[in-house]
Coordinates of C-alpha atoms in Angstrom, one line a residue:
Chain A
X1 CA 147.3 153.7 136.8
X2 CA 147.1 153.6 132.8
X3 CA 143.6 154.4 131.3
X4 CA 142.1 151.4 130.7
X5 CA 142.8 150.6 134.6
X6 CA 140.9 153.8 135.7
X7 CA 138.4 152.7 132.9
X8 CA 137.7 148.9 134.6
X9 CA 138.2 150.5 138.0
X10 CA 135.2 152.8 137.5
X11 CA 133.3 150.4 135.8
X12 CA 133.8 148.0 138.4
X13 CA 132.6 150.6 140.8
X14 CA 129.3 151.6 139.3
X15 CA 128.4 147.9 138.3
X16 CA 128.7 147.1 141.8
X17 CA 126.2 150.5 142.7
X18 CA 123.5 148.7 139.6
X19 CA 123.7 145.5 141.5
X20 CA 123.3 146.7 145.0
X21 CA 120.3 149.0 143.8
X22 CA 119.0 146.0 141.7
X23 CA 118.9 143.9 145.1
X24 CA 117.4 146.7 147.2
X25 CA 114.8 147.9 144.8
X26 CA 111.5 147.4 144.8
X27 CA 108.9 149.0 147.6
X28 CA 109.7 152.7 145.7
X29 CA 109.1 151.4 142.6
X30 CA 106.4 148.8 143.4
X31 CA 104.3 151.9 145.9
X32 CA 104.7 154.7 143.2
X33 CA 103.8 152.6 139.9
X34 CA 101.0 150.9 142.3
X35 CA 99.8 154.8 142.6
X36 CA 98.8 155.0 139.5
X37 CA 95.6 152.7 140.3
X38 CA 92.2 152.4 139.2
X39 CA 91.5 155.9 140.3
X40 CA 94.3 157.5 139.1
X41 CA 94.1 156.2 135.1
X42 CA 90.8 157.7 135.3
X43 CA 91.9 161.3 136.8
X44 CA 94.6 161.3 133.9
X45 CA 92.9 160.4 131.5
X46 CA 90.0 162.9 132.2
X47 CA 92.8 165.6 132.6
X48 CA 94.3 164.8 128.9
X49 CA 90.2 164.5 127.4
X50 CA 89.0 168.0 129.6
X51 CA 92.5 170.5 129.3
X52 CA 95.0 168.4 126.7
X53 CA 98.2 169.0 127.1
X54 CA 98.1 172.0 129.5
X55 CA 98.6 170.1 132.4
X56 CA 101.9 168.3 132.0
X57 CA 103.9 170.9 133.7
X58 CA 101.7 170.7 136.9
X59 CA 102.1 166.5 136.8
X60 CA 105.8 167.3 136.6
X61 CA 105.6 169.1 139.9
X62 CA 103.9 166.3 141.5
X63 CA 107.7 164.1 141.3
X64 CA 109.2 166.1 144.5
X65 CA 105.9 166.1 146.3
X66 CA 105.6 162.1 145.9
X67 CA 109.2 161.5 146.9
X68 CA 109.5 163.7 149.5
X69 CA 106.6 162.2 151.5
X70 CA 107.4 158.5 150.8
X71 CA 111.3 158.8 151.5
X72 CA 110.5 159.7 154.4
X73 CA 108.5 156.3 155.5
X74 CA 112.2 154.5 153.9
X75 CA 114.1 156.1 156.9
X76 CA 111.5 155.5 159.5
X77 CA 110.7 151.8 158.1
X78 CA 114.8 151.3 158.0
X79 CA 115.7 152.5 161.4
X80 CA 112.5 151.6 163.5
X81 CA 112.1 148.2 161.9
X82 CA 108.2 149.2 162.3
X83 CA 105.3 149.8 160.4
X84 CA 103.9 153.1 160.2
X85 CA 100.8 151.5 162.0
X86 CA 102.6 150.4 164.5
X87 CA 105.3 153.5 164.6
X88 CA 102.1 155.5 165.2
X89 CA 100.4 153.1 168.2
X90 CA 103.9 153.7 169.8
X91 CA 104.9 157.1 169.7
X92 CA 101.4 158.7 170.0
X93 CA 99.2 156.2 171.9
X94 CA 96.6 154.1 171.5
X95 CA 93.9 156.8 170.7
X96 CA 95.6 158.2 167.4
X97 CA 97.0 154.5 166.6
X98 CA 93.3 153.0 166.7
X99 CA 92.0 156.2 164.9
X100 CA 94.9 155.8 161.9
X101 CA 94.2 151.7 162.0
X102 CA 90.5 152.1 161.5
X103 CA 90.6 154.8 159.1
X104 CA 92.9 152.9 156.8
X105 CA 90.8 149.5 157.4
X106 CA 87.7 151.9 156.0
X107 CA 89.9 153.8 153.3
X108 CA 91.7 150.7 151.9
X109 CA 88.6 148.6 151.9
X110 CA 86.6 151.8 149.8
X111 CA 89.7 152.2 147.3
X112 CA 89.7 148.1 147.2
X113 CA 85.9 148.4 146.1
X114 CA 86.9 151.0 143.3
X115 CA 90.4 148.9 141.9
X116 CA 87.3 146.2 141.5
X117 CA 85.4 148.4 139.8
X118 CA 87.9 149.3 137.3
X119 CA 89.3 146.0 136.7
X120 CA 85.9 144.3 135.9
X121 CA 85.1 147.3 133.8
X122 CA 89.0 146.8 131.7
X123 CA 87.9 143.3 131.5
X124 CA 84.0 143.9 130.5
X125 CA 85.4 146.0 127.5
X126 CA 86.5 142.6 126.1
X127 CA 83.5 140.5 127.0
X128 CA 84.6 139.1 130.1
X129 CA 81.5 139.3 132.7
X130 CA 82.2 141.0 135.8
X131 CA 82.2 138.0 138.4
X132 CA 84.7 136.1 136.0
X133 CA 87.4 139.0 136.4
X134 CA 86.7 139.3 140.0
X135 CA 87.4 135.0 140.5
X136 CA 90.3 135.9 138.0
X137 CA 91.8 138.8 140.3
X138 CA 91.7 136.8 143.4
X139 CA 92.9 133.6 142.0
X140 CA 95.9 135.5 141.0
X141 CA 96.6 137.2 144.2
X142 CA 96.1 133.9 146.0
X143 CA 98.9 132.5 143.7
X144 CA 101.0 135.8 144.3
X145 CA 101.0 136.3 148.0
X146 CA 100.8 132.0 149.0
X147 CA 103.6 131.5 147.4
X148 CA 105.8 131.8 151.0
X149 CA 108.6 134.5 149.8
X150 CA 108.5 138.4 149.8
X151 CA 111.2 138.5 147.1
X152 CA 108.8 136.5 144.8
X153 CA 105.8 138.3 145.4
X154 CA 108.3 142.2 144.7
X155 CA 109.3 140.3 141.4
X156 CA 106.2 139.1 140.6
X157 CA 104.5 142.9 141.4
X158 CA 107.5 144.5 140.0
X159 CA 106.3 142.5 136.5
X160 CA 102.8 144.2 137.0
X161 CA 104.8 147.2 137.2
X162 CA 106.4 146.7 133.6
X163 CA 103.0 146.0 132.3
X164 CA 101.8 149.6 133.8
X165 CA 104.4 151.2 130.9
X166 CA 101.9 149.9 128.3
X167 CA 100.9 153.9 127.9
X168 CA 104.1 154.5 126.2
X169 CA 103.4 152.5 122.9
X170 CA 99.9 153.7 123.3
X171 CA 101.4 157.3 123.3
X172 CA 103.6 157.2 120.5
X173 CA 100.7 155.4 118.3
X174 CA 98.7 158.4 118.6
X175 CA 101.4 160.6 116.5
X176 CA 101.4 163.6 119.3
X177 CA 102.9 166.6 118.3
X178 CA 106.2 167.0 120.4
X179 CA 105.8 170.8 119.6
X180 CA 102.1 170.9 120.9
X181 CA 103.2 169.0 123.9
X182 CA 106.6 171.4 125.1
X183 CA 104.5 175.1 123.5
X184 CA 101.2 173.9 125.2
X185 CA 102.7 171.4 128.3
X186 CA 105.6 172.4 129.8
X187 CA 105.2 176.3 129.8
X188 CA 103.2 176.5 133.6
X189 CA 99.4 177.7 132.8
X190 CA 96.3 177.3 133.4
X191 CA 93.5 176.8 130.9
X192 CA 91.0 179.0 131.0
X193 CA 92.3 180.5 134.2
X194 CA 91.4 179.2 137.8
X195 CA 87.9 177.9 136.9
X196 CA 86.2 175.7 140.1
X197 CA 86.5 172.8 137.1
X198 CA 90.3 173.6 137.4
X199 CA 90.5 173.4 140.3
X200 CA 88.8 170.6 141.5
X201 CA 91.0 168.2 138.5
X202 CA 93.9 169.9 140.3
X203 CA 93.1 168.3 143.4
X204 CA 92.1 165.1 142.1
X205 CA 95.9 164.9 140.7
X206 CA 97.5 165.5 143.6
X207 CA 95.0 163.3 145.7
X208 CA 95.8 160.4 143.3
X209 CA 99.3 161.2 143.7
X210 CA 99.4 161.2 147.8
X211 CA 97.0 158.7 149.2
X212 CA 97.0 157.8 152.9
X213 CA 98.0 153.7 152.2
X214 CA 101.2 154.2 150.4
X215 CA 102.6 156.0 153.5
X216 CA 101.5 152.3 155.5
X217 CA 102.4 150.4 152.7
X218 CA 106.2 151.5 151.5
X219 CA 106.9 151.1 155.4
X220 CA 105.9 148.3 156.0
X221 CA 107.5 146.7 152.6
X222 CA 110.2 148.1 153.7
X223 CA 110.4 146.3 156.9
X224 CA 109.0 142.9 155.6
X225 CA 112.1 143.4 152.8
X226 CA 114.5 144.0 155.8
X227 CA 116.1 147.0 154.4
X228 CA 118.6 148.3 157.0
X229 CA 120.3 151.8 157.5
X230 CA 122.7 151.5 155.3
X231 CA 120.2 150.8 152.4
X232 CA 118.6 153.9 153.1
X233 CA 120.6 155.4 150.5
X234 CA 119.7 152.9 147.9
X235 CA 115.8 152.8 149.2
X236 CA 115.6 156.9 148.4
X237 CA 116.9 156.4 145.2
X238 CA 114.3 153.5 144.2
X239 CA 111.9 155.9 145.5
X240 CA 112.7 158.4 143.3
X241 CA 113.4 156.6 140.1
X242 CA 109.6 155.1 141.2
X243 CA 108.1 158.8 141.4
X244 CA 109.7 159.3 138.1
X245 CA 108.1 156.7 136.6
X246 CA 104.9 157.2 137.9
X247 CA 104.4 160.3 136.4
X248 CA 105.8 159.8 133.2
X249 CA 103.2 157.2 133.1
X250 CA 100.6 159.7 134.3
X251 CA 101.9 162.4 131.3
X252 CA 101.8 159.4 128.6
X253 CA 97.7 159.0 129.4
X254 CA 97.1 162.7 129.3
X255 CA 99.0 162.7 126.0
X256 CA 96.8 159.6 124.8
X257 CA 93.8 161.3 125.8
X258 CA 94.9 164.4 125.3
X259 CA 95.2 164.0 121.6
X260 CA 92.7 161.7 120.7
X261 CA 89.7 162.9 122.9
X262 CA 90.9 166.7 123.3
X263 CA 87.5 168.4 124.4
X264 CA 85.2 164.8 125.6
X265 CA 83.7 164.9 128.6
X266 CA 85.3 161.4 130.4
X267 CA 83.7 159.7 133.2
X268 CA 86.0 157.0 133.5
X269 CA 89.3 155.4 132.4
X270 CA 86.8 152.5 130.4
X271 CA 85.1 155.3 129.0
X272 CA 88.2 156.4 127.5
X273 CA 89.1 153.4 126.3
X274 CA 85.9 152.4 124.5
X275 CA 86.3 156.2 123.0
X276 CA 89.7 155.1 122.0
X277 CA 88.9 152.0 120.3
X278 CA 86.3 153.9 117.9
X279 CA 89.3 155.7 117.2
X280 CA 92.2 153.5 117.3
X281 CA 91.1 149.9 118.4
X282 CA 94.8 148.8 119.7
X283 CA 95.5 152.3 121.6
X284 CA 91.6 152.0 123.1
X285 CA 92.7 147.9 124.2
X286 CA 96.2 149.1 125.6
X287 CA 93.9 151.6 127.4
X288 CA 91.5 148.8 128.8
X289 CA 94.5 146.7 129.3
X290 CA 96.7 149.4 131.4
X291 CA 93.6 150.0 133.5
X292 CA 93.2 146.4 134.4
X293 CA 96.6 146.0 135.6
X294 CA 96.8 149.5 137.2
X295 CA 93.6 148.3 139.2
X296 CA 95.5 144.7 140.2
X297 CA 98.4 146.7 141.1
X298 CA 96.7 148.8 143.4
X299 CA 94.7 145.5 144.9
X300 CA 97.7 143.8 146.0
X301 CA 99.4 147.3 147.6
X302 CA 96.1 147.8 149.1
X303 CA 94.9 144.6 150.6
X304 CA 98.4 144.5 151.9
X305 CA 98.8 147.8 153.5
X306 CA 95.9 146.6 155.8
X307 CA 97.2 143.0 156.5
X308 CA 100.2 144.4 157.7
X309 CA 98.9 146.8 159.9
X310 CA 96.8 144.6 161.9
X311 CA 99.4 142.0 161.9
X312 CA 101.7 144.7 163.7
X313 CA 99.0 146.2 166.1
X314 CA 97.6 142.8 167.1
X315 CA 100.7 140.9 167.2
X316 CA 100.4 138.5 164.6
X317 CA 102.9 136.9 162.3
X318 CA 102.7 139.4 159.5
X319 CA 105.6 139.1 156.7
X320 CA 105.1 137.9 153.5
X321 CA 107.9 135.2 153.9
X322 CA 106.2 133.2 156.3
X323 CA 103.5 130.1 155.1
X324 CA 99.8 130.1 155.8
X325 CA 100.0 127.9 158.9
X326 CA 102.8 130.4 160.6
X327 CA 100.9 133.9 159.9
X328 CA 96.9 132.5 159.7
X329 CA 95.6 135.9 160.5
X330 CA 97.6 138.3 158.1
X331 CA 96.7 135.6 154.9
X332 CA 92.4 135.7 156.5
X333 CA 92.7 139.4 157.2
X334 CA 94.2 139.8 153.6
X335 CA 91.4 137.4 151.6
X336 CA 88.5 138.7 154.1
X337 CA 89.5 142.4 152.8
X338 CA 90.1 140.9 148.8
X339 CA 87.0 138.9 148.6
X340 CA 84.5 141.3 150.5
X341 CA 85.7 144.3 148.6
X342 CA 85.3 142.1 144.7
X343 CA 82.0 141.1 145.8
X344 CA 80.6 144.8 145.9
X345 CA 81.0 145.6 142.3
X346 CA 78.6 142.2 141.8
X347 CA 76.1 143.4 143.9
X348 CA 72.9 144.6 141.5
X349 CA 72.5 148.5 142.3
X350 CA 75.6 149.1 144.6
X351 CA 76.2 152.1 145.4
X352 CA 79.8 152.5 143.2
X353 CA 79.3 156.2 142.5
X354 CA 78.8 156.6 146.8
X355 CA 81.7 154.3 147.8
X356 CA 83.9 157.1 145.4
X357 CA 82.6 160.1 146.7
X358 CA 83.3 158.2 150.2
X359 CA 86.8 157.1 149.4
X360 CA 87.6 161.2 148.5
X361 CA 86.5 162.0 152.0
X362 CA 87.5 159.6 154.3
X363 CA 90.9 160.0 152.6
X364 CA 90.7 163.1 153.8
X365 CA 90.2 162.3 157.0
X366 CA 93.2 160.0 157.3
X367 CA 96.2 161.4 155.5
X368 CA 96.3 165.4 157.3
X369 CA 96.8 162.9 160.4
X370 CA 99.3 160.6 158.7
X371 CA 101.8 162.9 157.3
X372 CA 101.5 165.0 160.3
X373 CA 102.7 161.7 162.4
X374 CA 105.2 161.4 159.5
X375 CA 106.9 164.3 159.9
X376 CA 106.9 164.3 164.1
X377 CA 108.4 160.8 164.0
X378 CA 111.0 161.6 161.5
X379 CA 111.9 164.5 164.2
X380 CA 112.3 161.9 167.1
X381 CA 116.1 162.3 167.0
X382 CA 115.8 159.6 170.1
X383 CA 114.8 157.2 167.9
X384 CA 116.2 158.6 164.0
X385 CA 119.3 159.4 165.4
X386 CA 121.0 160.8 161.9
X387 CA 118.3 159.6 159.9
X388 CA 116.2 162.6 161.6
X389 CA 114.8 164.9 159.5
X390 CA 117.1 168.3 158.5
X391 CA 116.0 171.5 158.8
X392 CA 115.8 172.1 155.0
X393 CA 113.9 168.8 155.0
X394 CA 111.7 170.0 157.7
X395 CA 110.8 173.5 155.7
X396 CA 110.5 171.5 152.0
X397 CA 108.3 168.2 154.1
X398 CA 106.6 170.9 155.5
X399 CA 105.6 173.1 152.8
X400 CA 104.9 169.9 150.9
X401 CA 102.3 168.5 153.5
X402 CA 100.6 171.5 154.5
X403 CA 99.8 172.0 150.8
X404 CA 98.5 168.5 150.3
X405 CA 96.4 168.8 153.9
X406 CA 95.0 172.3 152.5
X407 CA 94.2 171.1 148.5
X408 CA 93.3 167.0 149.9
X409 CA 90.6 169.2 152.6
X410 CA 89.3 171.6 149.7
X411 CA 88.8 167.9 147.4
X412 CA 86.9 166.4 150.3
X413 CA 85.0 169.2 151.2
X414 CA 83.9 169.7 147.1
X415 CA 83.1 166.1 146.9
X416 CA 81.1 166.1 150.2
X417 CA 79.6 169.7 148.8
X418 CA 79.9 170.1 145.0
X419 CA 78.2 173.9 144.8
X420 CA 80.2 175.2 147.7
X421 CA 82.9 176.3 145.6
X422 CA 80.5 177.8 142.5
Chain B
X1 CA 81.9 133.4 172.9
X2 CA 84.8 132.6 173.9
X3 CA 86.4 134.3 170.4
X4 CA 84.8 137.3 171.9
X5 CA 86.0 137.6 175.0
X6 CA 89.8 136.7 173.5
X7 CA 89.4 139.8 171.0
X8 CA 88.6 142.3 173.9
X9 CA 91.2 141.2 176.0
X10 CA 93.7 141.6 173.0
X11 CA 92.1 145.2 172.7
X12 CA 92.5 145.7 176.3
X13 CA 96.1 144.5 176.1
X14 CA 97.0 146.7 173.3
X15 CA 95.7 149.3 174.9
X16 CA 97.8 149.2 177.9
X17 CA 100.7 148.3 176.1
X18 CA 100.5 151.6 174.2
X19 CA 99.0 153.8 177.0
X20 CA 102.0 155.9 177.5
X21 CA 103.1 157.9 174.2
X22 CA 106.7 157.4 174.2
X23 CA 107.2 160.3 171.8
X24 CA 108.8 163.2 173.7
X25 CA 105.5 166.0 174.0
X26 CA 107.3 168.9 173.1
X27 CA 105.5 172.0 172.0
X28 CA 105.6 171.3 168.7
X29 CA 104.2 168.0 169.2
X30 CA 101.5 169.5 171.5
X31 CA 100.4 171.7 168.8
X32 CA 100.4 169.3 165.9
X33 CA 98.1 167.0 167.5
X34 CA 95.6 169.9 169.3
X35 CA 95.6 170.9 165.5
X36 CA 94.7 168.0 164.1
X37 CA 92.0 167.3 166.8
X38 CA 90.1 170.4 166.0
X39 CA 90.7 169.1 162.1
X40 CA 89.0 166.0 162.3
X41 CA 86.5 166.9 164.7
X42 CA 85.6 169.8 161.9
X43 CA 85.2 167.2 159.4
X44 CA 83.3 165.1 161.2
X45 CA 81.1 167.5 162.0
X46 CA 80.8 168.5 158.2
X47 CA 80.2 164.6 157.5
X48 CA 77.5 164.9 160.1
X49 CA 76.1 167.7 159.0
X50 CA 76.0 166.3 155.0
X51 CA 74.5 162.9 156.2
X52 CA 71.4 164.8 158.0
X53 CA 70.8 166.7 155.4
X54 CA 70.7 163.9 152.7
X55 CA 68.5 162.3 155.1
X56 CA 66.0 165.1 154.8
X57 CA 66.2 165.1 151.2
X58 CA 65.5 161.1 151.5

């Protein structure tokens, strides 16, 4: 073969690995950028205001740890064909399956409350009154998720997704200093040295980077996509390009904040961005802006993530690609859990500050028990057959989720107790 | 009523049709899940513990 034929031949060859990728994509990238919710804008951006740049290097660790743990859901959602609600009810009885179902139930409908709390806040920063964004929000899930077709509703998230890279601009409008950011970021330290401060924005990271419904949700998007083995190959790589981008995002905020409001005590991700419009109006609205959509983002996952598991504990029809009249219960369960958990942030006096503090520890409570099922059904060679877990993926899993259980119990326990640790 | 009674028979059912883990108890297994049930009842117990005493202070 001449050149040019080796040339077309490859060509032809990768071009067929973009498309196949292209079709399988979507519940990696859709569960990682979906991480970086409500919650998670505002741990960044309080990491970039409190320590600058110092903590880059330690968000760059966090890319293995997210796609270590959620790969693993791609092989068991791929082989099994089941939820990890269901895989759970299975393989470990009913006890631990009703103990994982209601905990989620609890935990999604607590991290619901918060998306809700940051999106009417994103929207309040440009006038728009809280129970308008919350009518808004649900309107536009309803028009999402009725439309009948999973591959809509991926494109339609995956959209959302592209709005979430709105921190890049935002970055590169506040003129960082690349030499500040490699001297100060990507040299491993710690600022100040291991202060219970630290510490405890340490463990918010990584919480905000592991939470217990993206395990539920990435396998059961998987199996509602109807990704088979052979994709598996494909599904770890959209995980990983997803884990990737989740991050970057992450390190784009910290830079934002980090070089802007270096040294301001930050509360929230609205905070920041009212801080940031006194400073720069457009980086302080793409702020407001990224929060609203990171808090939609993480409303659909999350309402989701529930709706699925009930439909595959209880029996219903539960896939995104069947109409109203064919799955009743999954499209009720899904609004019941939307609308209850927008109304909260309406209520005069709620307890937001609480339902936080309670989202931190019943977290805690959930995902110890989910990874640990994780990682004993991704040993069931019965039912993995190849797709069981290796032994070098058993010692990095394992390292990997014994540190999360260990930092995610230390968060909990600090939130439950904040002098314990002074 | 009748809604009632409908939901704890689906409970009941799901029950029985996942009384018998089908994952193979090995020791491993054994020990992952003792662990974890000493975990949780830990935290629980820690939860308890914060809720009475926020109580007091109330």
């Amino acid at each position: 073969m001449d050149f040019f034929s080796v040339l077309y031949y490859q060509f032809k060859k990768v071009w067929k690995a973009v498309r196949l990728y292209l079709v399988i994509a979507g519940p990696g990238l859709v569960v990682m950028i979906a991480d970086n919710d409500a919650g998670g804008i505002t741990t960044y951006a309080a990491t970039g205001a409190k320590y600058g740049y110092h903590l880059i290097w330690f968000l760059l660790l966090l890319i293995p740890v997210a796609y270590y743990v959620q790969e693993m859901t791609v092989r068991l959602g791929a082989v099994t064909k089941r939820g990890h609600a269901e895989a759970i009810f299975e393989s470990f009885g009913a006890f631990w399956g009703w103990f994982s179902l209601l905990d989620l139930m609890i935990v999604d409908w607590l991290t619901l409350v918060t998306e809700f709390v940051g999106m009417t806040a994103a929207l309040g920063i440009f006038g728009v009154p809280a129970w308008l964004t919350v009518i808004i929000v649900v309107l536009l899930m309803s028009i999402i998720v009725l439309n009948g077709r999973y591959w809509t509703w991926e494109k339609i998230a995956l959209g959302f997704c592209l709005l979430n890279l709105i921190y890049i601009p935002a970055a590169f409008m506040v003129n960082p200093s690349l030499s500040d950011i490699a001297g100060q970021g990507l040299i491993p330290n710690l600022p100040g040295g291991l202060t219970n401060e630290l510490f405890f924005l340490l463990m918010a990271n990584i919480g905000t980077t592991i939470a217990p419904w993206m395990l539920f949700f990435q396998q059961s998007s998987v199996v509602d996509k109807g990704l088979q083995e052979k994709d598996i190959k494909m599904g770890k790589l959209d995980t990983f390009i997803g884990s990737i981008i989740t991050v970057s995002i992450a390190i784009f905020i910290v830079i934002v904040t980090g070089t802007l409001l270096h040294g301001t005590p930050i509360d929230d991700a609205a905070t920041a961005a009212k801080l940031l419009m006194k400073t720069n109006h457009y980086v302080g609205a793409f702020m407001a802006i990224g929060l609203f959509d990171a808090g939609l983002l993480g409303a659909i996952c999350i309402s989701l993530a529930s709706s699925w598991a009930f439909g595959e504990i209880f029996g219903w029809a539960h896939s995104l690609n069947t109409k109203v009249k064919e799955a009743p219960w999954f499209y009720i369960s899904f609004f019941f859990t939307l609308a209850t958990a927008g109304v909260v942030p309406l209520i005069p006096g709620a307890p937001l500050v609480l339902i936080t503090l309670f989202v931190q520890v019943i977290a805690v409570t959930l995902l110890p028990a989910a990874l640990v099922f994780l990682i004993l059904l991704l040993n069931d060679k019965k039912t993995m057959g190849e797709y069981a877990n290796t032994r070098l993926q058993n010692i990095v899993s394992t390292i990997i989720v014994v540190s999360i259980i260990i930092l995610s119990t230390l968060y909990g326990v600090s939130a439950l107790f904040p002098n314990l640790f002074q | 009523m009748r809604t009632i009674n409908q939901f704890i028979n689906k409970i009941r059912e799901i029950n029985q049709r996942y009384a018998k883990p089908k994952v193979e108890m090995s020791r491993a297994v054994k020990f992952s899940l003792a662990v974890l049930r000493i975990y949780l009842f830990l935290l629980v117990v820690l939860m308890v513990y914060k809720f009475i005493t926020v109580m007091n202070v109330l």
